[in-house]
Amino acid sequence: MREVTSREIAEEHREHERALTISKTRWGCIIGIVLVPMFTVLDRLVYEEHVVFFLKLRIACSLMMAALYPLLGTRLSRKFFRLQGLVLLSLPTICISWMIYTVKDPPNSPYYAGLTLVLMVLAVVLDWTFWQSVAGVLIVLLSYLIACTLRTPVDFHSWFSNNLAFLIAPGIVIVTGTYFHSRLRFSEFASRYQLDKNREALAHQNRVLEETLRQLKETELQLIQTEKIVSLGRLSAGIIHEINNPLNFATTALYTLRQQGERLAREKPSDFSEVLQDINDGLQRVKNIVSDLRSFTHPDAAQIDDVSLAEVVSTSLRFLSNEWKDKVVIEQQVPSNVACRANRNKLMQVFVNLIQNALDALKDRPASDEPPKIVISGRIEDGSAIIAVRDNGEGIEEQNLAKIFDPFFTTRDVGKGMGMGLSICYRIVSDCHGKISVRSERGKFCEFTVSLPAVAAESIAA
């Protein structure tokens, strides 16, 4: 779990208080705009001779609070969000104090109760901090003292002392309550903030664990598959040895039959030769397959040779022939002079993977007039041997193109690959001092291009 610092909590709490204070100050404006003019009824009952002047004061106060309302939440207001509440408090305080100053006997005016109401709004609605409450209470008390003492000397043995006491007492209660309440609010916010951060950290850890578990499952499946391939390689080596013997016997017997065929009657040799040729072609195909298997399972993976890329592509297609014969149209357009210097087995692994991916992409291709098709083209360009494998499948999403060669990146379902094939291809091609790239258009095509340092095709024959 990440430990949250006191500074971070203080900054977040300030942002929280800013939003809360602005919201509550808006409500304070609305309450003041409504309540201040309503007390005109009280003016008529208590100070009928001043009712017109008091009404003007009340309307002016309401208008100023109405003008303050749209300013709340602006950039300047957000910067001085604590000050704007004091401005709101000052407007009705000055209005009531002015009324008290206007009457004949200010210290005995019952309108001090209006200032008590302002303090109640401060305590209940605005929900200020300790120092804001202190400032607000001082503004109310100083306004009342000025209103009462500015015109005549004050007699403390009068209602003034009573009124002042009923202003000071709730002020002390409000300041004390605000002190403990603000501390409680901060403590509650800090606990809630820490809890939210812990919850986010747990959610992130859960996502990491789920992803790790998924990769472990994929790795387990890949290890099982790798073990199967290793076992298959050992089995293939044994099978190759066993097949070679009967193949040699069959080839020798076929040679003998061809020699004996010359003694047949004149009308027989034509059909006989065709049958022998078919048998010879079949045996040659089996020999090619055995030769390919021997090369693919050869233990010396570090051997570097001059390699014909046309031959490597043809061999790769033979390995995958069962998957594309009569299902996919494959055009091989790799000239015989396209060659490079590399490890033949590793290059075969690259092209087997690229062709297999293209075949997989064509399986999910929606039906259309154009048949599923793979074009494998090759050329020599600026000293590089270039092979492109292009299919007319659904292509790759644009946002995935930059990640396609990353280890463990895959768009397949769980159990259908762990996203290592193209990463391995990228490493093999890079080890050969080459480059591999991809371009695609969703719904139209996908093309992988392998570029390797070229060598002269004559060196292969030599």
Short mmCIF file of C-alpha atoms in Angstrom, two decimals, residues 43-397:
data_model
loop_
_atom_site.label_atom_id
_atom_site.label_comp_id
_atom_site.label_asym_id
_atom_site.label_seq_id
_atom_site.Cartn_x
_atom_site.Cartn_y
_atom_site.Cartn_z
CA ASP A 43 -39.29 47.36 10.25
CA ARG A 44 -42.91 48.46 9.83
CA LEU A 45 -43.79 47.13 13.28
CA VAL A 46 -40.72 48.39 15.20
CA TYR A 47 -39.37 51.41 13.30
CA GLU A 48 -42.22 52.67 11.14
CA GLU A 49 -40.60 56.09 10.70
CA HIS A 50 -37.50 54.45 9.13
CA VAL A 51 -39.27 51.82 7.04
CA VAL A 52 -38.52 53.45 3.64
CA PHE A 53 -34.82 54.00 4.40
CA PHE A 54 -34.47 50.50 5.84
CA LEU A 55 -36.14 49.02 2.74
CA LYS A 56 -33.61 50.81 0.54
CA LEU A 57 -30.77 49.42 2.69
CA ARG A 58 -32.20 45.90 2.50
CA ILE A 59 -32.67 46.04 -1.27
CA ALA A 60 -29.11 47.39 -1.73
CA CYS A 61 -27.75 44.56 0.45
CA SER A 62 -29.69 41.93 -1.53
CA LEU A 63 -28.47 43.39 -4.83
CA MET A 64 -24.86 43.29 -3.68
CA MET A 65 -25.26 39.64 -2.62
CA ALA A 66 -26.88 38.90 -5.99
CA ALA A 67 -23.89 40.57 -7.70
CA LEU A 68 -21.50 38.44 -5.63
CA TYR A 69 -23.21 35.17 -6.62
CA PRO A 70 -21.97 34.94 -10.28
CA LEU A 71 -18.43 35.81 -9.17
CA LEU A 72 -18.24 32.68 -7.02
CA GLY A 73 -16.23 29.94 -8.76
CA THR A 74 -14.23 32.29 -11.00
CA ARG A 75 -10.43 32.04 -11.05
CA LEU A 76 -10.02 35.02 -8.69
CA SER A 77 -12.76 33.69 -6.44
CA ARG A 78 -11.17 30.25 -6.29
CA LYS A 79 -7.85 31.83 -5.33
CA PHE A 80 -9.40 33.80 -2.43
CA PHE A 81 -12.20 31.37 -1.62
CA ARG A 82 -11.98 31.93 2.14
CA LEU A 83 -12.15 35.73 1.79
CA GLN A 84 -15.35 35.69 -0.29
CA GLY A 85 -17.29 34.16 2.61
CA LEU A 86 -16.21 37.02 4.84
CA VAL A 87 -17.39 39.47 2.18
CA LEU A 88 -20.79 37.75 2.14
CA LEU A 89 -20.96 37.89 5.95
CA SER A 90 -20.04 41.58 5.98
CA LEU A 91 -22.90 42.69 3.70
CA PRO A 92 -25.88 41.86 6.00
CA THR A 93 -23.75 42.71 9.07
CA ILE A 94 -23.08 46.26 7.77
CA CYS A 95 -26.73 46.61 6.69
CA ILE A 96 -28.09 45.70 10.16
CA SER A 97 -25.44 47.77 11.96
CA TRP A 98 -26.35 50.78 9.82
CA MET A 99 -30.00 50.36 10.83
CA ILE A 100 -28.98 50.19 14.50
CA TYR A 101 -26.90 53.36 14.07
CA THR A 102 -29.84 55.17 12.40
CA VAL A 103 -32.39 54.72 15.21
CA LYS A 104 -32.73 57.08 18.18
CA ASP A 105 -31.28 54.78 20.88
CA PRO A 106 -28.83 52.33 19.18
CA PRO A 107 -27.70 50.42 22.34
CA ASN A 108 -31.31 49.52 23.15
CA SER A 109 -32.24 48.46 19.61
CA PRO A 110 -33.61 44.89 19.41
CA TYR A 111 -31.96 44.56 15.98
CA TYR A 112 -28.87 43.08 17.61
CA ALA A 113 -30.86 39.84 17.18
CA GLY A 114 -30.32 40.22 13.43
CA LEU A 115 -26.58 40.03 14.03
CA THR A 116 -27.15 36.88 16.09
CA LEU A 117 -28.96 35.45 13.04
CA VAL A 118 -25.92 36.30 10.90
CA LEU A 119 -23.72 34.37 13.36
CA MET A 120 -26.09 31.38 13.10
CA VAL A 121 -25.75 31.39 9.33
CA LEU A 122 -21.98 31.49 9.82
CA ALA A 123 -22.09 28.49 12.14
CA VAL A 124 -24.64 26.31 10.32
CA VAL A 125 -24.54 27.11 6.62
CA LEU A 126 -21.00 28.25 5.84
CA ASP A 127 -19.16 25.59 7.87
CA TRP A 128 -15.93 27.59 8.12
CA THR A 129 -12.49 26.96 9.55
CA PHE A 130 -11.44 28.18 13.01
CA TRP A 131 -9.74 31.38 11.81
CA GLN A 132 -12.58 32.22 9.43
CA SER A 133 -15.00 31.92 12.34
CA VAL A 134 -12.82 34.15 14.52
CA ALA A 135 -12.71 36.78 11.75
CA GLY A 136 -16.47 36.52 11.18
CA VAL A 137 -17.33 36.91 14.88
CA LEU A 138 -14.97 39.90 15.20
CA ILE A 139 -16.57 41.59 12.16
CA VAL A 140 -20.03 41.22 13.73
CA LEU A 141 -18.93 42.45 17.20
CA LEU A 142 -16.92 45.41 15.86
CA SER A 143 -19.79 46.44 13.58
CA TYR A 144 -22.21 46.40 16.53
CA LEU A 145 -19.83 48.32 18.80
CA ILE A 146 -19.24 51.00 16.13
CA ALA A 147 -22.99 51.34 15.49
CA CYS A 148 -23.71 51.76 19.21
CA THR A 149 -20.81 54.02 20.23
CA LEU A 150 -20.34 56.28 17.22
CA ARG A 151 -23.22 58.65 18.03
CA THR A 152 -23.52 58.68 21.84
CA PRO A 153 -21.53 57.46 24.81
CA VAL A 154 -22.51 53.96 25.87
CA ASP A 155 -24.02 53.24 29.27
CA PHE A 156 -22.91 49.74 30.19
CA HIS A 157 -25.63 49.64 32.89
CA SER A 158 -28.25 49.30 30.16
CA TRP A 159 -29.57 46.90 27.58
CA PHE A 160 -26.32 47.37 25.67
CA SER A 161 -24.43 45.06 28.04
CA ASN A 162 -27.20 42.48 27.74
CA ASN A 163 -27.22 42.65 23.93
CA LEU A 164 -23.43 42.54 23.73
CA ALA A 165 -23.32 39.49 26.00
CA PHE A 166 -25.84 37.71 23.77
CA LEU A 167 -23.59 38.42 20.83
CA ILE A 168 -20.32 37.44 22.51
CA ALA A 169 -21.64 34.17 24.01
CA PRO A 170 -22.81 32.60 20.71
CA GLY A 171 -19.62 33.94 19.10
CA ILE A 172 -17.49 32.03 21.63
CA VAL A 173 -19.63 28.89 21.15
CA ILE A 174 -19.34 29.18 17.37
CA VAL A 175 -15.56 29.70 17.41
CA THR A 176 -15.01 26.81 19.85
CA GLY A 177 -17.34 24.48 17.95
CA THR A 178 -15.74 25.42 14.63
CA TYR A 179 -12.27 24.65 16.02
CA PHE A 180 -13.19 21.08 16.96
CA HIS A 181 -15.46 20.58 13.97
CA SER A 182 -12.79 21.67 11.47
CA ARG A 183 -10.25 19.33 13.07
CA LEU A 184 -12.79 16.50 12.90
CA ARG A 185 -13.52 17.31 9.25
CA PHE A 186 -9.81 17.23 8.39
CA SER A 187 -9.33 13.94 10.25
CA GLU A 188 -12.33 12.40 8.51
CA PHE A 189 -11.12 13.65 5.12
CA ALA A 190 -7.59 12.28 5.73
CA SER A 191 -8.98 8.87 6.70
CA ARG A 192 -11.31 8.77 3.71
CA TYR A 193 -8.56 9.95 1.35
CA GLN A 194 -6.15 7.30 2.65
CA LEU A 195 -8.88 4.68 2.30
CA ASP A 196 -9.60 5.73 -1.29
CA LYS A 197 -5.89 5.59 -2.16
CA ASN A 198 -5.59 2.15 -0.55
CA ARG A 199 -8.62 1.02 -2.51
CA GLU A 200 -7.06 2.29 -5.75
CA ALA A 201 -3.76 0.59 -4.89
CA LEU A 202 -5.57 -2.68 -4.17
CA ALA A 203 -7.48 -2.44 -7.44
CA HIS A 204 -4.20 -1.82 -9.30
CA GLN A 205 -2.53 -4.75 -7.54
CA ASN A 206 -5.50 -6.95 -8.41
CA ARG A 207 -5.18 -5.97 -12.07
CA VAL A 208 -1.44 -6.70 -11.97
CA LEU A 209 -2.03 -10.06 -10.29
CA GLU A 210 -4.73 -10.98 -12.82
CA GLU A 211 -2.42 -10.07 -15.69
CA THR A 212 0.45 -12.01 -14.07
CA LEU A 213 -1.80 -15.02 -13.57
CA ARG A 214 -2.90 -14.83 -17.20
CA GLN A 215 0.71 -14.69 -18.37
CA LEU A 216 1.62 -17.60 -16.09
CA LYS A 217 -1.17 -19.68 -17.59
CA GLU A 218 -0.02 -18.74 -21.07
CA THR A 219 3.59 -19.54 -20.14
CA GLU A 220 2.52 -22.90 -18.74
CA LEU A 221 0.69 -23.71 -21.98
CA GLN A 222 3.70 -22.54 -24.00
CA LEU A 223 6.10 -24.66 -21.94
CA ILE A 224 3.88 -27.68 -22.44
CA GLN A 225 3.80 -26.95 -26.16
CA THR A 226 7.58 -26.44 -26.22
CA GLU A 227 8.10 -29.76 -24.47
CA LYS A 228 5.89 -31.40 -27.07
CA ILE A 229 7.93 -29.82 -29.86
CA VAL A 230 11.20 -30.98 -28.27
CA SER A 231 9.81 -34.49 -27.95
CA LEU A 232 8.57 -34.31 -31.53
CA GLY A 233 12.05 -33.24 -32.64
CA ARG A 234 13.64 -36.25 -30.96
CA LEU A 235 10.95 -38.51 -32.40
CA SER A 236 11.42 -36.98 -35.86
CA ALA A 237 15.15 -37.67 -35.74
CA GLY A 238 14.42 -41.34 -35.05
CA ILE A 239 11.72 -41.51 -37.70
CA ILE A 240 14.02 -39.91 -40.27
CA HIS A 241 16.64 -42.56 -39.62
CA GLU A 242 14.07 -45.36 -39.90
CA ILE A 243 12.49 -43.97 -43.07
CA ASN A 244 15.80 -43.43 -44.81
CA ASN A 245 16.61 -47.16 -44.89
CA PRO A 246 13.43 -48.33 -46.70
CA LEU A 247 13.70 -45.28 -48.96
CA ASN A 248 17.17 -46.34 -50.04
CA PHE A 249 15.94 -49.90 -50.62
CA ALA A 250 12.97 -48.60 -52.64
CA THR A 251 15.23 -46.32 -54.70
CA THR A 252 17.61 -49.22 -55.43
CA ALA A 253 14.69 -51.49 -56.35
CA LEU A 254 13.28 -48.79 -58.61
CA TYR A 255 16.64 -48.54 -60.41
CA THR A 256 16.62 -52.31 -60.89
CA LEU A 257 13.06 -52.23 -62.27
CA ARG A 258 14.02 -49.52 -64.72
CA GLN A 259 16.93 -51.67 -65.93
CA GLN A 260 14.65 -54.69 -66.29
CA GLY A 261 12.07 -52.63 -68.13
CA GLU A 262 14.31 -52.40 -71.14
CA ARG A 263 13.73 -56.14 -71.75
CA LEU A 264 9.93 -55.86 -71.97
CA ALA A 265 8.04 -56.09 -75.20
CA ARG A 266 7.99 -52.97 -77.36
CA GLU A 267 4.35 -52.11 -76.57
CA LYS A 268 4.87 -52.18 -72.77
CA PRO A 269 7.75 -49.83 -71.95
CA SER A 270 5.68 -46.61 -72.41
CA ASP A 271 3.16 -47.36 -69.62
CA PHE A 272 5.82 -49.05 -67.56
CA SER A 273 8.08 -45.98 -67.71
CA GLU A 274 5.24 -43.65 -66.69
CA VAL A 275 4.47 -45.81 -63.64
CA LEU A 276 8.14 -45.90 -62.69
CA GLN A 277 8.37 -42.13 -63.08
CA ASP A 278 5.34 -41.63 -60.78
CA ILE A 279 6.94 -43.90 -58.18
CA ASN A 280 10.21 -42.01 -58.51
CA ASP A 281 8.45 -38.63 -58.06
CA GLY A 282 6.68 -39.91 -54.95
CA LEU A 283 9.93 -41.19 -53.45
CA GLN A 284 11.64 -37.91 -54.23
CA ARG A 285 8.92 -36.00 -52.41
CA VAL A 286 9.34 -38.20 -49.35
CA LYS A 287 13.11 -37.62 -49.51
CA ASN A 288 12.55 -33.86 -49.62
CA ILE A 289 10.29 -34.04 -46.57
CA VAL A 290 12.84 -36.13 -44.68
CA SER A 291 15.57 -33.68 -45.70
CA ASP A 292 13.50 -30.74 -44.47
CA LEU A 293 12.82 -32.45 -41.15
CA ARG A 294 16.50 -33.26 -40.73
CA SER A 295 17.40 -29.62 -41.34
CA PHE A 296 14.70 -28.30 -39.02
CA THR A 297 15.69 -30.58 -36.14
CA HIS A 298 19.43 -30.15 -36.63
CA PRO A 299 21.01 -29.35 -33.26
CA ASP A 300 23.53 -26.82 -34.61
CA ALA A 301 21.33 -23.68 -34.49
CA ALA A 302 24.33 -21.32 -34.65
CA GLN A 303 25.55 -22.41 -38.08
CA ILE A 304 25.61 -19.54 -40.59
CA ASP A 305 25.39 -20.22 -44.33
CA ASP A 306 24.51 -18.48 -47.55
CA VAL A 307 20.78 -19.25 -47.79
CA SER A 308 18.40 -19.13 -50.73
CA LEU A 309 15.29 -17.39 -49.46
CA ALA A 310 13.22 -18.93 -52.26
CA GLU A 311 14.18 -22.37 -50.95
CA VAL A 312 13.44 -21.39 -47.33
CA VAL A 313 9.99 -20.08 -48.30
CA SER A 314 9.25 -23.25 -50.35
CA THR A 315 10.26 -25.45 -47.42
CA SER A 316 8.12 -23.42 -45.02
CA LEU A 317 5.14 -23.82 -47.34
CA ARG A 318 5.70 -27.58 -47.48
CA PHE A 319 5.64 -27.75 -43.67
CA LEU A 320 2.28 -25.95 -43.65
CA SER A 321 0.84 -27.54 -46.78
CA ASN A 322 -1.83 -29.41 -44.85
CA GLU A 323 -3.25 -26.08 -43.62
CA TRP A 324 -3.43 -24.23 -46.92
CA LYS A 325 -3.85 -26.83 -49.68
CA ASP A 326 -7.28 -26.39 -51.34
CA LYS A 327 -8.13 -23.67 -48.76
CA VAL A 328 -5.96 -20.64 -49.52
CA VAL A 329 -4.46 -19.32 -52.74
CA ILE A 330 -0.71 -18.83 -52.23
CA GLU A 331 1.39 -17.03 -54.80
CA GLN A 332 5.13 -17.50 -54.36
CA GLN A 333 7.02 -14.79 -56.22
CA VAL A 334 10.51 -15.14 -54.78
CA PRO A 335 13.23 -15.23 -57.49
CA SER A 336 16.05 -17.74 -57.08
CA ASN A 337 18.67 -14.97 -56.88
CA VAL A 338 17.25 -13.59 -53.61
CA ALA A 339 19.70 -14.88 -50.99
CA CYS A 340 21.26 -13.84 -47.70
CA ARG A 341 23.73 -15.09 -45.10
CA ALA A 342 21.99 -16.47 -42.02
CA ASN A 343 21.04 -19.60 -40.11
CA ARG A 344 18.68 -21.57 -42.33
CA ASN A 345 16.70 -23.15 -39.50
CA LYS A 346 16.09 -19.82 -37.78
CA LEU A 347 14.98 -18.17 -41.03
CA MET A 348 12.63 -21.10 -41.59
CA GLN A 349 11.20 -20.46 -38.12
CA VAL A 350 10.57 -16.81 -39.08
CA PHE A 351 8.73 -17.62 -42.32
CA VAL A 352 6.79 -20.54 -40.83
CA ASN A 353 5.55 -18.13 -38.14
CA LEU A 354 4.67 -15.35 -40.61
CA ILE A 355 2.84 -17.72 -42.97
CA GLN A 356 1.04 -19.39 -40.05
CA ASN A 357 -0.11 -16.00 -38.78
CA ALA A 358 -1.39 -15.11 -42.24
CA LEU A 359 -3.29 -18.41 -42.43
CA ASP A 360 -4.80 -17.78 -38.99
CA ALA A 361 -5.89 -14.31 -40.07
CA LEU A 362 -7.61 -15.71 -43.14
CA LYS A 363 -9.63 -18.16 -41.01
CA ASP A 364 -11.50 -15.22 -39.44
CA ARG A 365 -11.93 -13.43 -42.76
CA PRO A 366 -15.60 -12.78 -43.65
CA ALA A 367 -16.93 -14.32 -46.84
CA SER A 368 -16.45 -12.22 -49.99
CA ASP A 369 -16.02 -12.53 -53.75
CA GLU A 370 -12.23 -12.40 -53.39
CA PRO A 371 -10.75 -15.76 -52.31
CA PRO A 372 -8.42 -15.94 -49.27
CA LYS A 373 -4.97 -15.24 -50.62
CA ILE A 374 -1.34 -14.97 -49.50
CA VAL A 375 1.29 -13.40 -51.73
CA ILE A 376 4.96 -14.02 -50.87
CA SER A 377 7.18 -11.78 -52.98
CA GLY A 378 10.94 -11.22 -53.01
CA ARG A 379 13.43 -8.83 -54.55
CA ILE A 380 16.94 -7.42 -54.26
CA GLU A 381 16.98 -3.71 -53.46
CA ASP A 382 19.96 -1.54 -52.43
CA GLY A 383 22.01 -4.53 -51.30
CA SER A 384 19.17 -6.05 -49.28
CA ALA A 385 17.20 -9.23 -49.83
CA ILE A 386 13.56 -8.32 -49.18
CA ILE A 387 10.72 -10.81 -48.62
CA ALA A 388 7.12 -9.62 -48.13
CA VAL A 389 4.32 -11.86 -46.81
CA ARG A 390 0.94 -10.25 -47.56
CA ASP A 391 -2.55 -11.61 -46.86
CA ASN A 392 -5.99 -10.18 -47.64
CA GLY A 393 -7.37 -10.89 -44.18
CA GLU A 394 -8.91 -8.46 -41.68
CA GLY A 395 -5.58 -6.80 -40.87
CA ILE A 396 -4.37 -5.36 -37.57
CA GLU A 397 -5.91 -2.53 -35.57
#
